[in-house]
Amino acid sequence: MLIGVSGTAGAFSREVLREMCRRCERPILFLLSNTTTKAECTAEQAYEGTDGKAIFASGSPFPPLTRADRLFVPGHCNNMYIFPGVGMAAVSCGATRVSDRMFYVVARTPAEQVGEDSLSVGRLYPDLAHIREISARIAVAICEVAFEEGVAGSERPDDLDAYIRACSIPTMCPTRRPDPGSSPQGA
Amino acid sequence: MAQPIKHHHLDSLDDPVLPVFKRGRDLLTDPMLNKGTGFPDSERDALGIRGLVSPQVVSIDDQVSRAMENFRRQEHDLDRYIFQESLHDRNETLYYRVLPSNIRELTPIIYTPTVGKACSHFGHIYRRARGMYFGAAELPYFEEMVRNWPEEEIDIVVVTDGSRILGLGDLGANGMGIPIGKLSLYVLGAGIYPYRTLPVMLDLGTGNRALREDPLYLGERRERLRGEGYYEAVDAFIRAVHGRWPQALIQFEDFSNDHAFPPPEPLPRPHPLPQRRHPGHRSCRPGRHPERHAYHRRTARRSARGFPGGRLRRPRHRGHAGRGDDVGRGAQPGAGQRPHLDAGQQTAGHPRLPGNTRRAQARLRPGRRAVDRSKSM
């Protein structure tokens, strides 16, 4: 497994990828240097250099690609799967601290949302289209930790899940109504 | 059981209704409240919008189609970013409707990797002020400045000092694109209310010489603050934000490693809420801090005229960055000075406020938000 945090494009050369392939069945490549111009190699180079065996994810997303009629969807390994849920949790339960343990607890949450359909195209992270669902689950898990650690600023609601969902913006656009207290052409 | 408090201004989540103070063009130019051609007939009549937008009421889905058609006409990613952020500054209702339905296409634009390119060119593609800037030269005034923000409640603040933007290094005040993008994702990802978010640039200079010499650079043209002065500034910023919004979550983003690791000293708890000093308070009398004296006299006067807390609700007069003011303070030459806090200027030449007392009084009624804003998807 190679984790790239060097910010040096081209650091994972063809030789490096070949050597990875020689030593293991499925080389894991996590390229966390942002943006795509700083990634240690491109998704294309990774798949080509490993004959399509690489399990690939990058901090900045690479577009899907097709090689020999096979679809590869590069994973997007980014904190954006986590931080909106963390923020929502902290805000909704009024947490006074965001602890390291909260992050350990939720690190697995996105993984639980990865289905067979994702794995079959080599994707380790869930589809972004489910981000609201992922964030809601993360927020629930973090609120649980906050109540446990006693850093929450509010009482624990009976139905935490429903509470979190009620704290987020409605999917329906609100009707704008003149405030009864303001003048008819006040502005 | 705790009650959800985040939508207190909405009647219900199933049929949300948002009371608004603004009317007519003021409503259309407020990105938080604007729906553009999407205002239905009933709202056009009730809010004085009829005739100010084309007669056809356009459904949100059609608005999304139009926005995406225009988005896809852009040739380069940077143009796509400019288009999308212009929509952000024009009509947030639509912006946050376009995002979820085209999430895979749009997140690489408003977030990494394109936001990196946008930050590299921030001063050159700048359109409109968003969020707040705290400059090293304004250090003594952070607590006053934070009161210029028009929203009463903030849930999440994302702040950067621009010292390590993505993998691109020190981009100084150009780093503002990062807090803006992060907060868009907070709204998109978790449903945080957009008007309860605040992107912040803590502009403590830049070590990027090319930027400092760029005439269109928007930040302070000085070397980075280091050592004690740096932590002093960060501390002052936290105190200012914590003083006004004690509940807000502050996320530090893209700080360079030398400053990212030593944790800021915990604030004393409970943190006393700052008291607005009475204009007769000895610290406000002339002689000690003439410029502060002027500031407090001004806020006191405004307070008396019906501006809650004496906050600066009309920053335009001073050319100070604020919502709706295209001339960001950082955009002016000589940004290192403090033009808006010059004592003589303010006591002598301060323009009178318009005598819109009914609206001002409406703002003051107890238990009511000054200007109710919200938007949702």
Coordinates of C-alpha atoms in Angstrom, one line a residue:
Chain A
M1 CA 0.0 0.0 0.0
L2 CA 1.2 3.5 -0.9
I3 CA -0.1 6.6 0.6
G4 CA 1.0 9.8 -1.2
V5 CA 1.2 13.0 0.9
S6 CA 4.2 14.5 -0.8
G7 CA 2.6 17.0 -3.0
T8 CA 5.0 15.9 -5.7
A9 CA 3.5 15.0 -9.1
G10 CA 5.2 12.0 -10.7
A11 CA 6.6 10.6 -7.5
F12 CA 4.9 7.2 -8.1
S13 CA 6.6 6.4 -11.4
R14 CA 5.9 3.4 -13.6
E15 CA 8.7 1.5 -12.0
V16 CA 7.2 2.1 -8.5
L17 CA 3.8 0.8 -9.7
R18 CA 5.4 -2.2 -11.4
E19 CA 7.3 -3.1 -8.2
M20 CA 4.0 -2.8 -6.2
C21 CA 2.4 -5.2 -8.6
R22 CA 5.2 -7.7 -8.3
R23 CA 4.8 -7.9 -4.6
C24 CA 1.1 -8.0 -4.1
E25 CA -2.2 -9.0 -5.7
R26 CA -4.1 -5.7 -5.4
P27 CA -1.8 -2.7 -4.7
I28 CA -3.6 0.0 -2.8
L29 CA -2.9 3.6 -3.8
F30 CA -4.2 6.5 -1.8
L31 CA -3.0 9.8 -3.3
L32 CA -3.9 12.5 -0.8
S33 CA -1.9 15.4 -2.2
N34 CA -4.3 18.1 -3.5
T35 CA -5.1 19.1 -6.1
T36 CA -5.0 16.7 -9.1
T37 CA -1.9 18.6 -10.4
K38 CA 0.0 17.6 -7.2
A39 CA -1.1 14.0 -7.0
E40 CA 1.8 11.5 -7.1
C41 CA 0.4 9.9 -10.3
T42 CA -2.8 10.2 -12.2
A43 CA -5.6 7.6 -12.1
E44 CA -4.8 6.6 -15.6
Q45 CA -1.2 6.0 -14.8
A46 CA -2.2 4.0 -11.7
Y47 CA -4.5 1.7 -13.6
E48 CA -2.2 1.3 -16.6
G49 CA 0.9 0.8 -14.4
T50 CA -0.8 -2.0 -12.5
D51 CA -2.8 -3.6 -15.3
G52 CA -6.0 -2.4 -13.8
K53 CA -5.3 -4.1 -10.4
A54 CA -4.9 -1.0 -8.4
I55 CA -7.3 -0.1 -5.7
F56 CA -7.2 3.7 -6.2
A57 CA -8.4 6.7 -4.4
S58 CA -7.3 10.3 -4.5
G59 CA -7.9 13.5 -2.5
S60 CA -9.0 15.4 -5.5
P61 CA -11.3 13.5 -7.8
F62 CA -10.2 12.0 -11.1
P63 CA -12.9 11.3 -13.7
P64 CA -14.0 7.7 -14.4
L65 CA -12.2 6.0 -17.3
T66 CA -12.7 3.0 -19.5
R67 CA -9.9 0.6 -20.4
A68 CA -10.5 -2.4 -22.6
D69 CA -14.2 -2.1 -22.0
R70 CA -13.8 -2.1 -18.3
L71 CA -15.0 0.9 -16.3
F72 CA -12.8 2.3 -13.6
V73 CA -14.2 4.8 -11.1
P74 CA -11.3 6.3 -9.1
G75 CA -12.2 6.7 -5.4
H76 CA -12.4 10.2 -3.9
C77 CA -10.7 10.0 -0.6
N78 CA -11.6 13.3 0.9
N79 CA -12.7 14.7 4.3
M80 CA -15.8 16.0 2.7
Y81 CA -17.5 12.7 3.5
I82 CA -16.9 13.5 7.2
F83 CA -16.8 17.1 8.1
P84 CA -20.4 18.2 7.2
G85 CA -21.7 15.5 9.5
V86 CA -19.3 16.5 12.3
G87 CA -20.4 20.1 11.9
M88 CA -24.1 19.2 12.0
A89 CA -23.5 17.1 15.1
A90 CA -21.6 19.8 17.0
V91 CA -24.2 22.4 16.1
S92 CA -27.3 20.3 16.8
C93 CA -26.2 18.9 20.2
G94 CA -24.4 22.1 21.1
A95 CA -21.1 20.3 21.7
T96 CA -18.5 22.3 23.5
R97 CA -15.6 20.2 22.2
V98 CA -15.0 18.2 19.1
S99 CA -12.8 15.3 20.4
D100 CA -10.4 13.0 18.5
R101 CA -12.6 10.1 19.6
M102 CA -15.5 11.5 17.6
F103 CA -13.4 11.2 14.5
Y104 CA -12.3 7.6 15.3
V105 CA -15.9 6.6 15.8
V106 CA -17.1 8.0 12.5
A107 CA -14.2 7.0 10.4
R108 CA -16.0 3.7 9.6
T109 CA -19.4 5.2 8.8
P110 CA -18.7 6.1 5.1
A111 CA -17.3 2.6 4.6
E112 CA -20.6 1.0 5.8
Q113 CA -22.3 2.8 3.0
V114 CA -20.2 1.3 0.2
G115 CA -22.3 -1.3 -1.7
E116 CA -21.3 -4.1 -4.0
D117 CA -22.1 -1.9 -7.0
S118 CA -19.3 0.5 -5.9
L119 CA -16.8 -2.2 -5.1
S120 CA -17.2 -3.9 -8.4
V121 CA -15.9 -0.8 -10.2
G122 CA -13.1 -0.3 -7.7
R123 CA -14.6 2.4 -5.7
L124 CA -13.9 2.4 -1.9
Y125 CA -16.0 5.5 -1.0
P126 CA -19.7 5.8 -1.3
D127 CA -21.4 7.7 -4.1
L128 CA -21.5 11.4 -3.4
A129 CA -25.2 11.5 -4.3
H130 CA -25.8 9.9 -0.8
I131 CA -23.9 12.6 1.0
R132 CA -26.9 13.8 3.0
E133 CA -27.6 10.3 4.3
I134 CA -24.0 9.7 5.2
S135 CA -23.8 13.0 7.0
A136 CA -26.9 12.3 8.9
R137 CA -25.5 9.0 10.1
I138 CA -22.2 10.6 11.0
A139 CA -24.0 13.3 13.0
V140 CA -26.0 10.7 14.9
A141 CA -22.8 8.8 15.8
I142 CA -21.0 11.9 16.9
C143 CA -23.9 13.1 19.0
E144 CA -23.8 9.8 20.8
V145 CA -20.2 10.3 21.6
A146 CA -20.8 13.9 22.7
F147 CA -23.6 12.8 25.1
E148 CA -21.3 10.0 26.4
E149 CA -18.4 12.3 27.0
G150 CA -20.6 14.9 28.6
V151 CA -19.6 17.6 26.2
A152 CA -23.1 18.1 24.7
G153 CA -24.8 21.3 25.5
S154 CA -28.3 19.9 25.3
E155 CA -30.4 17.0 26.7
R156 CA -30.3 13.9 24.6
P157 CA -33.5 13.7 22.5
D158 CA -35.4 10.4 22.5
D159 CA -35.1 10.0 18.7
L160 CA -31.7 11.4 17.9
D161 CA -32.0 10.5 14.2
A162 CA -35.2 12.5 13.8
Y163 CA -33.8 15.3 15.8
I164 CA -30.7 15.6 13.5
R165 CA -32.9 15.6 10.4
A166 CA -35.1 18.2 11.8
C167 CA -32.1 20.5 12.4
S168 CA -31.2 20.6 8.8
I169 CA -32.7 22.8 6.1
P170 CA -36.0 21.6 4.6
T171 CA -35.9 20.2 1.1
M172 CA -38.8 22.5 0.2
C173 CA -38.1 26.1 -0.6
P174 CA -39.9 28.3 2.0
T175 CA -42.6 30.6 0.8
R176 CA -41.6 34.2 1.4
R177 CA -44.3 36.0 3.3
P178 CA -44.3 39.7 4.2
D179 CA -43.6 40.0 7.9
P180 CA -46.8 41.4 9.4
G181 CA -44.9 43.9 11.5
S182 CA -43.1 45.6 8.6
S183 CA -44.5 48.4 6.4
P184 CA -46.1 47.4 3.1
Q185 CA -43.5 49.1 1.0
G186 CA -41.0 49.3 3.8
A187 CA -37.8 49.0 1.9
Chain B
M1 CA -36.6 16.0 24.8
A2 CA -34.7 18.8 23.1
Q3 CA -36.6 20.7 20.5
P4 CA -35.0 21.3 17.1
I5 CA -34.1 25.0 17.2
K6 CA -32.6 25.6 13.8
H7 CA -35.8 26.5 11.9
H8 CA -37.4 28.6 14.6
H9 CA -38.2 31.2 11.9
L10 CA -40.0 28.8 9.7
D11 CA -43.6 27.9 10.6
S12 CA -43.1 24.2 9.8
L13 CA -40.8 22.0 7.8
D14 CA -43.5 20.5 5.7
D15 CA -44.8 23.8 4.6
P16 CA -42.1 26.3 5.4
V17 CA -43.0 29.9 5.4
L18 CA -40.3 32.6 6.0
P19 CA -41.4 36.1 7.1
V20 CA -39.2 38.7 5.4
F21 CA -38.8 42.4 6.0
K22 CA -37.3 43.3 2.6
R23 CA -39.4 44.3 -0.4
G24 CA -39.0 44.7 -4.1
R25 CA -35.6 45.1 -5.5
D26 CA -33.9 44.8 -2.0
L27 CA -35.3 41.3 -2.0
L28 CA -34.1 40.4 -5.4
T29 CA -30.6 41.6 -4.7
D30 CA -30.3 39.7 -1.5
P31 CA -28.9 36.3 -2.5
M32 CA -30.2 34.7 0.6
L33 CA -33.8 35.6 -0.1
N34 CA -33.9 35.9 -3.9
K35 CA -35.7 33.3 -6.0
G36 CA -35.3 35.2 -9.3
T37 CA -37.9 34.3 -11.8
G38 CA -39.1 31.6 -9.4
F39 CA -41.2 33.9 -7.2
P40 CA -44.8 32.7 -7.5
D41 CA -47.6 35.2 -8.2
S42 CA -48.7 35.4 -4.6
E43 CA -45.2 36.4 -3.4
R44 CA -44.8 38.9 -6.3
D45 CA -47.9 40.7 -5.2
A46 CA -47.3 40.5 -1.5
L47 CA -43.6 41.6 -1.7
G48 CA -43.7 44.3 -4.4
I49 CA -41.8 42.2 -7.0
R50 CA -44.4 42.3 -9.8
G51 CA -42.9 43.9 -12.9
L52 CA -39.3 43.6 -11.5
V53 CA -38.9 40.1 -13.0
S54 CA -40.3 38.7 -16.2
P55 CA -44.0 37.7 -16.0
Q56 CA -43.5 34.0 -16.5
V57 CA -43.2 32.2 -13.2
V58 CA -40.4 29.6 -13.7
S59 CA -40.4 26.4 -11.8
I60 CA -37.3 25.6 -9.8
D61 CA -36.6 22.6 -12.0
D62 CA -36.6 24.8 -15.1
Q63 CA -34.4 27.3 -13.3
V64 CA -32.0 24.4 -12.5
S65 CA -32.0 23.4 -16.2
R66 CA -31.2 27.0 -17.3
A67 CA -28.4 27.3 -14.8
M68 CA -26.9 24.0 -15.9
E69 CA -27.2 24.8 -19.5
N70 CA -25.2 28.0 -18.9
F71 CA -22.8 26.2 -16.7
R72 CA -22.0 23.7 -19.4
R73 CA -21.5 26.4 -21.9
Q74 CA -18.4 27.5 -20.0
E75 CA -15.2 26.3 -21.6
H76 CA -12.8 26.1 -18.8
D77 CA -13.1 24.9 -15.2
L78 CA -12.2 28.3 -13.9
D79 CA -15.0 29.8 -15.9
R80 CA -17.3 27.2 -14.5
Y81 CA -16.2 28.2 -11.0
I82 CA -16.9 31.8 -11.7
F83 CA -20.3 31.0 -13.1
Q84 CA -21.2 28.8 -10.2
E85 CA -20.0 31.3 -7.5
S86 CA -21.8 34.2 -9.3
L87 CA -24.9 32.2 -9.0
H88 CA -24.1 31.7 -5.3
D89 CA -23.9 35.5 -4.9
R90 CA -27.1 36.1 -6.8
N91 CA -29.6 33.4 -5.8
E92 CA -28.7 30.9 -3.1
T93 CA -32.0 29.2 -3.3
L94 CA -31.1 28.1 -6.8
Y95 CA -27.5 27.5 -6.0
Y96 CA -28.3 25.0 -3.3
R97 CA -30.9 23.4 -5.6
V98 CA -28.5 23.0 -8.5
L99 CA -25.8 21.5 -6.3
P100 CA -27.4 18.3 -5.1
S101 CA -29.0 17.4 -8.4
N102 CA -25.6 17.7 -10.2
I103 CA -23.3 16.8 -7.3
R104 CA -20.8 14.7 -9.2
E105 CA -20.4 17.4 -11.8
L106 CA -20.3 20.4 -9.5
T107 CA -18.3 19.4 -6.4
P108 CA -15.0 19.2 -8.4
I109 CA -15.7 22.8 -9.4
I110 CA -16.7 24.4 -6.1
Y111 CA -14.3 22.3 -4.2
T112 CA -11.0 20.5 -4.9
P113 CA -9.5 20.5 -7.5
T114 CA -11.0 23.7 -9.2
V115 CA -11.2 25.7 -6.1
G116 CA -7.4 25.5 -5.9
K117 CA -7.1 27.1 -9.3
A118 CA -9.7 29.7 -8.3
C119 CA -7.7 30.6 -5.2
S120 CA -4.5 31.0 -7.3
H121 CA -6.4 33.6 -9.3
F122 CA -8.7 34.9 -6.6
G123 CA -7.9 38.6 -6.9
H124 CA -8.3 38.4 -10.7
I125 CA -11.7 36.6 -10.7
Y126 CA -13.1 38.5 -7.8
R127 CA -16.8 39.5 -8.2
R128 CA -18.4 40.3 -4.9
A129 CA -17.5 40.3 -1.2
R130 CA -18.5 37.1 0.7
G131 CA -17.7 36.3 4.3
M132 CA -15.4 38.4 6.5
Y133 CA -11.7 39.5 6.4
F134 CA -9.7 40.2 9.5
G135 CA -6.4 41.9 8.6
A136 CA -3.3 42.1 10.7
A137 CA -3.5 45.9 10.7
E138 CA -7.1 45.7 12.1
L139 CA -6.0 43.6 15.1
P140 CA -7.3 46.1 17.8
Y141 CA -10.7 46.2 16.2
F142 CA -11.7 42.6 15.7
E143 CA -14.3 42.7 18.3
E144 CA -16.0 45.7 16.8
M145 CA -15.6 44.3 13.2
V146 CA -17.3 41.1 14.1
R147 CA -20.4 43.1 14.9
N148 CA -20.6 44.3 11.3
W149 CA -21.8 40.9 10.2
P150 CA -25.5 41.3 9.5
E151 CA -26.7 37.9 10.8
E152 CA -27.6 37.5 14.5
E153 CA -26.8 33.8 14.6
I154 CA -23.9 31.8 13.2
D155 CA -23.5 28.0 13.6
I156 CA -20.2 27.4 11.7
V157 CA -17.2 29.6 11.0
V158 CA -14.6 28.2 8.6
V159 CA -11.3 30.2 8.9
T160 CA -8.0 30.1 7.1
D161 CA -4.9 32.2 7.1
G162 CA -4.2 31.1 3.6
S163 CA -0.8 29.8 4.6
R164 CA -1.1 26.3 3.1
I165 CA -4.0 26.2 0.6
L166 CA -4.5 22.6 -0.5
G167 CA -1.1 21.5 -1.8
L168 CA -0.5 24.9 -3.4
G169 CA 1.3 26.6 -0.5
D170 CA 1.0 30.1 0.8
L171 CA -1.7 31.9 -1.2
G172 CA -2.4 34.7 1.4
A173 CA -5.8 36.3 1.2
N174 CA -6.4 34.4 -2.0
G175 CA -7.2 31.4 0.2
M176 CA -10.7 32.8 0.9
G177 CA -12.0 30.4 -1.8
I178 CA -11.4 27.5 0.6
P179 CA -13.7 28.6 3.5
I180 CA -16.4 29.5 0.9
G181 CA -16.2 26.1 -0.7
K182 CA -16.1 24.2 2.6
L183 CA -19.2 26.0 3.8
S184 CA -21.0 25.3 0.6
L185 CA -20.3 21.6 1.3
Y186 CA -21.5 22.0 4.9
V187 CA -24.8 23.2 3.5
L188 CA -24.9 20.6 0.7
G189 CA -23.6 17.7 2.7
A190 CA -25.4 18.1 6.1
G191 CA -28.1 20.7 5.5
I192 CA -26.6 23.5 7.7
Y193 CA -28.6 26.7 7.1
P194 CA -26.6 28.8 4.7
Y195 CA -27.2 32.1 6.4
R196 CA -25.8 30.6 9.6
T197 CA -22.4 30.0 8.1
L198 CA -19.5 32.5 7.9
P199 CA -16.3 32.1 5.8
V200 CA -13.4 34.0 7.2
M201 CA -10.0 35.1 5.9
L202 CA -7.5 35.8 8.7
D203 CA -5.2 37.9 6.6
L204 CA -1.9 38.1 8.5
G205 CA 0.2 38.8 5.4
T206 CA 1.7 36.4 3.0
G207 CA 5.1 35.0 2.3
N208 CA 4.2 34.7 -1.4
R209 CA 6.2 37.6 -2.9
A210 CA 4.6 37.3 -6.4
L211 CA 1.2 37.8 -4.8
R212 CA 2.3 40.8 -2.8
E213 CA 3.5 42.4 -6.0
D214 CA 0.4 41.6 -7.9
P215 CA -1.6 44.9 -8.2
L216 CA -4.9 43.0 -8.1
Y217 CA -4.0 41.1 -4.9
L218 CA -6.7 41.7 -2.3
G219 CA -4.8 41.0 0.9
E220 CA -2.4 42.9 3.0
R221 CA 0.9 43.5 1.3
R222 CA 3.2 42.5 4.2
E223 CA 5.3 39.6 5.3
R224 CA 3.4 37.1 7.4
L225 CA 3.0 37.8 11.1
R226 CA 5.1 35.3 13.0
G227 CA 5.7 34.2 16.6
E228 CA 3.8 35.9 19.4
G229 CA 2.1 38.4 17.1
Y230 CA 0.6 35.6 15.1
Y231 CA -0.9 33.8 18.1
E232 CA -2.1 37.2 19.4
A233 CA -4.0 37.7 16.2
V234 CA -5.5 34.2 16.2
D235 CA -6.5 34.7 19.8
A236 CA -8.1 38.0 19.2
F237 CA -10.1 36.5 16.3
I238 CA -11.3 33.6 18.4
R239 CA -12.3 36.0 21.2
A240 CA -14.2 38.2 18.8
V241 CA -16.1 35.4 17.2
H242 CA -16.7 33.6 20.5
G243 CA -17.9 36.8 22.1
R244 CA -20.6 37.4 19.5
W245 CA -21.5 33.8 18.8
P246 CA -20.6 31.7 21.8
Q247 CA -22.3 28.6 20.3
A248 CA -20.5 28.7 16.9
L249 CA -18.2 25.9 15.8
I250 CA -14.9 27.3 14.4
Q251 CA -13.2 25.1 11.9
F252 CA -9.5 25.9 11.1
E253 CA -8.7 25.0 7.6
D254 CA -5.5 25.0 5.6
F255 CA -3.2 26.4 8.2
S256 CA 0.5 25.7 7.5
N257 CA 2.0 22.9 9.7
D258 CA 4.1 25.3 11.8
H259 CA 1.0 26.8 13.1
A260 CA -1.5 24.0 12.7
F261 CA -0.2 21.8 15.6
P262 CA 0.2 23.8 18.7
P263 CA -3.3 23.9 20.0
P264 CA -4.7 27.4 20.8
E265 CA -4.9 27.9 24.6
P266 CA -8.4 27.1 25.8
L267 CA -10.6 30.1 26.5
P268 CA -11.4 30.7 30.1
R269 CA -14.9 29.4 30.9
P270 CA -17.4 30.6 31.2
H271 CA -16.4 33.3 28.7
P272 CA -17.9 36.6 29.7
L273 CA -20.1 38.0 27.0
P274 CA -18.7 41.3 25.9
Q275 CA -20.6 44.3 27.2
R276 CA -21.3 47.2 24.9
R277 CA -19.7 50.0 26.6
H278 CA -21.8 53.0 27.4
P279 CA -20.5 56.0 25.4
G280 CA -19.8 57.7 28.7
H281 CA -17.5 54.9 29.9
R282 CA -14.1 56.2 30.7
S283 CA -12.5 54.0 28.0
C284 CA -14.6 55.8 25.4
R285 CA -13.8 59.3 26.5
P286 CA -11.4 61.3 24.3
G287 CA -7.8 61.3 25.3
R288 CA -7.2 57.6 25.8
H289 CA -8.1 56.1 22.4
P290 CA -9.3 58.9 20.1
E291 CA -10.1 56.5 17.3
R292 CA -12.0 54.2 19.5
H293 CA -13.9 57.1 21.0
A294 CA -15.1 58.0 17.6
Y295 CA -16.1 54.5 16.9
H296 CA -18.2 54.3 20.1
R297 CA -19.8 57.6 19.5
R298 CA -20.9 56.5 16.1
T299 CA -22.3 53.2 17.3
A300 CA -24.0 54.8 20.1
R301 CA -25.6 57.3 17.8
R302 CA -26.7 54.5 15.5
S303 CA -28.1 52.6 18.4
A304 CA -30.2 55.5 19.3
R305 CA -31.6 55.7 15.8
G306 CA -32.8 52.1 16.0
F307 CA -29.9 50.0 14.9
P308 CA -29.7 47.1 17.3
G309 CA -26.4 47.0 19.1
G310 CA -25.2 49.9 17.0
R311 CA -24.0 47.5 14.4
L312 CA -22.8 49.0 11.2
R313 CA -25.6 48.1 9.0
R314 CA -24.7 50.5 6.2
P315 CA -21.0 49.7 5.5
R316 CA -21.3 51.2 2.0
H317 CA -20.6 54.7 3.2
R318 CA -17.1 53.8 4.3
G319 CA -16.3 51.6 1.4
H320 CA -15.9 48.8 3.9
A321 CA -16.4 45.2 2.7
G322 CA -19.8 43.9 3.4
R323 CA -22.7 42.2 1.7
G324 CA -23.7 44.0 -1.4
D325 CA -20.7 46.2 -1.5
D326 CA -18.6 45.5 -4.5
V327 CA -15.7 47.6 -3.4
G328 CA -14.2 45.3 -0.9
R329 CA -12.0 47.0 1.7
G330 CA -9.1 44.8 0.7
A331 CA -9.5 45.8 -2.9
Q332 CA -8.5 49.4 -2.2
P333 CA -5.0 50.5 -2.6
G334 CA -3.1 50.9 0.6
A335 CA -5.1 48.2 2.3
G336 CA -2.7 48.2 5.2
Q337 CA -4.1 51.4 6.6
R338 CA -7.4 51.7 8.4
P339 CA -9.4 54.1 6.4
H340 CA -12.7 53.2 8.1
L341 CA -11.5 53.9 11.6
D342 CA -10.0 57.3 11.1
A343 CA -11.2 59.4 13.9
G344 CA -11.4 62.8 12.2
Q345 CA -13.1 61.5 9.2
Q346 CA -15.8 59.8 11.1
T347 CA -16.8 62.5 13.6
A348 CA -16.7 65.2 10.9
G349 CA -18.0 63.6 7.7
H350 CA -20.3 60.8 8.7
P351 CA -23.3 60.8 6.5
R352 CA -26.7 60.8 8.1
L353 CA -28.7 57.7 8.0
P354 CA -31.9 57.7 6.0
G355 CA -34.9 58.3 8.2
N356 CA -36.6 55.0 7.6
T357 CA -37.7 54.8 11.1
R358 CA -40.6 52.4 10.7
R359 CA -38.4 49.7 9.4
A360 CA -35.8 50.6 12.0
Q361 CA -38.5 50.3 14.7
A362 CA -39.7 47.0 13.3
R363 CA -36.2 45.7 13.7
L364 CA -36.2 46.7 17.4
R365 CA -39.4 44.9 18.4
P366 CA -38.4 42.4 21.1
G367 CA -37.9 38.8 20.2
R368 CA -37.6 39.5 16.5
R369 CA -34.6 39.0 14.3
A370 CA -33.3 42.2 12.7
V371 CA -33.7 41.0 9.2
D372 CA -35.1 37.5 8.9
R373 CA -33.2 35.7 6.2
S374 CA -33.1 32.2 5.3
K375 CA -33.1 30.0 2.4
S376 CA -33.5 26.4 1.9
M377 CA -33.5 23.9 -0.8

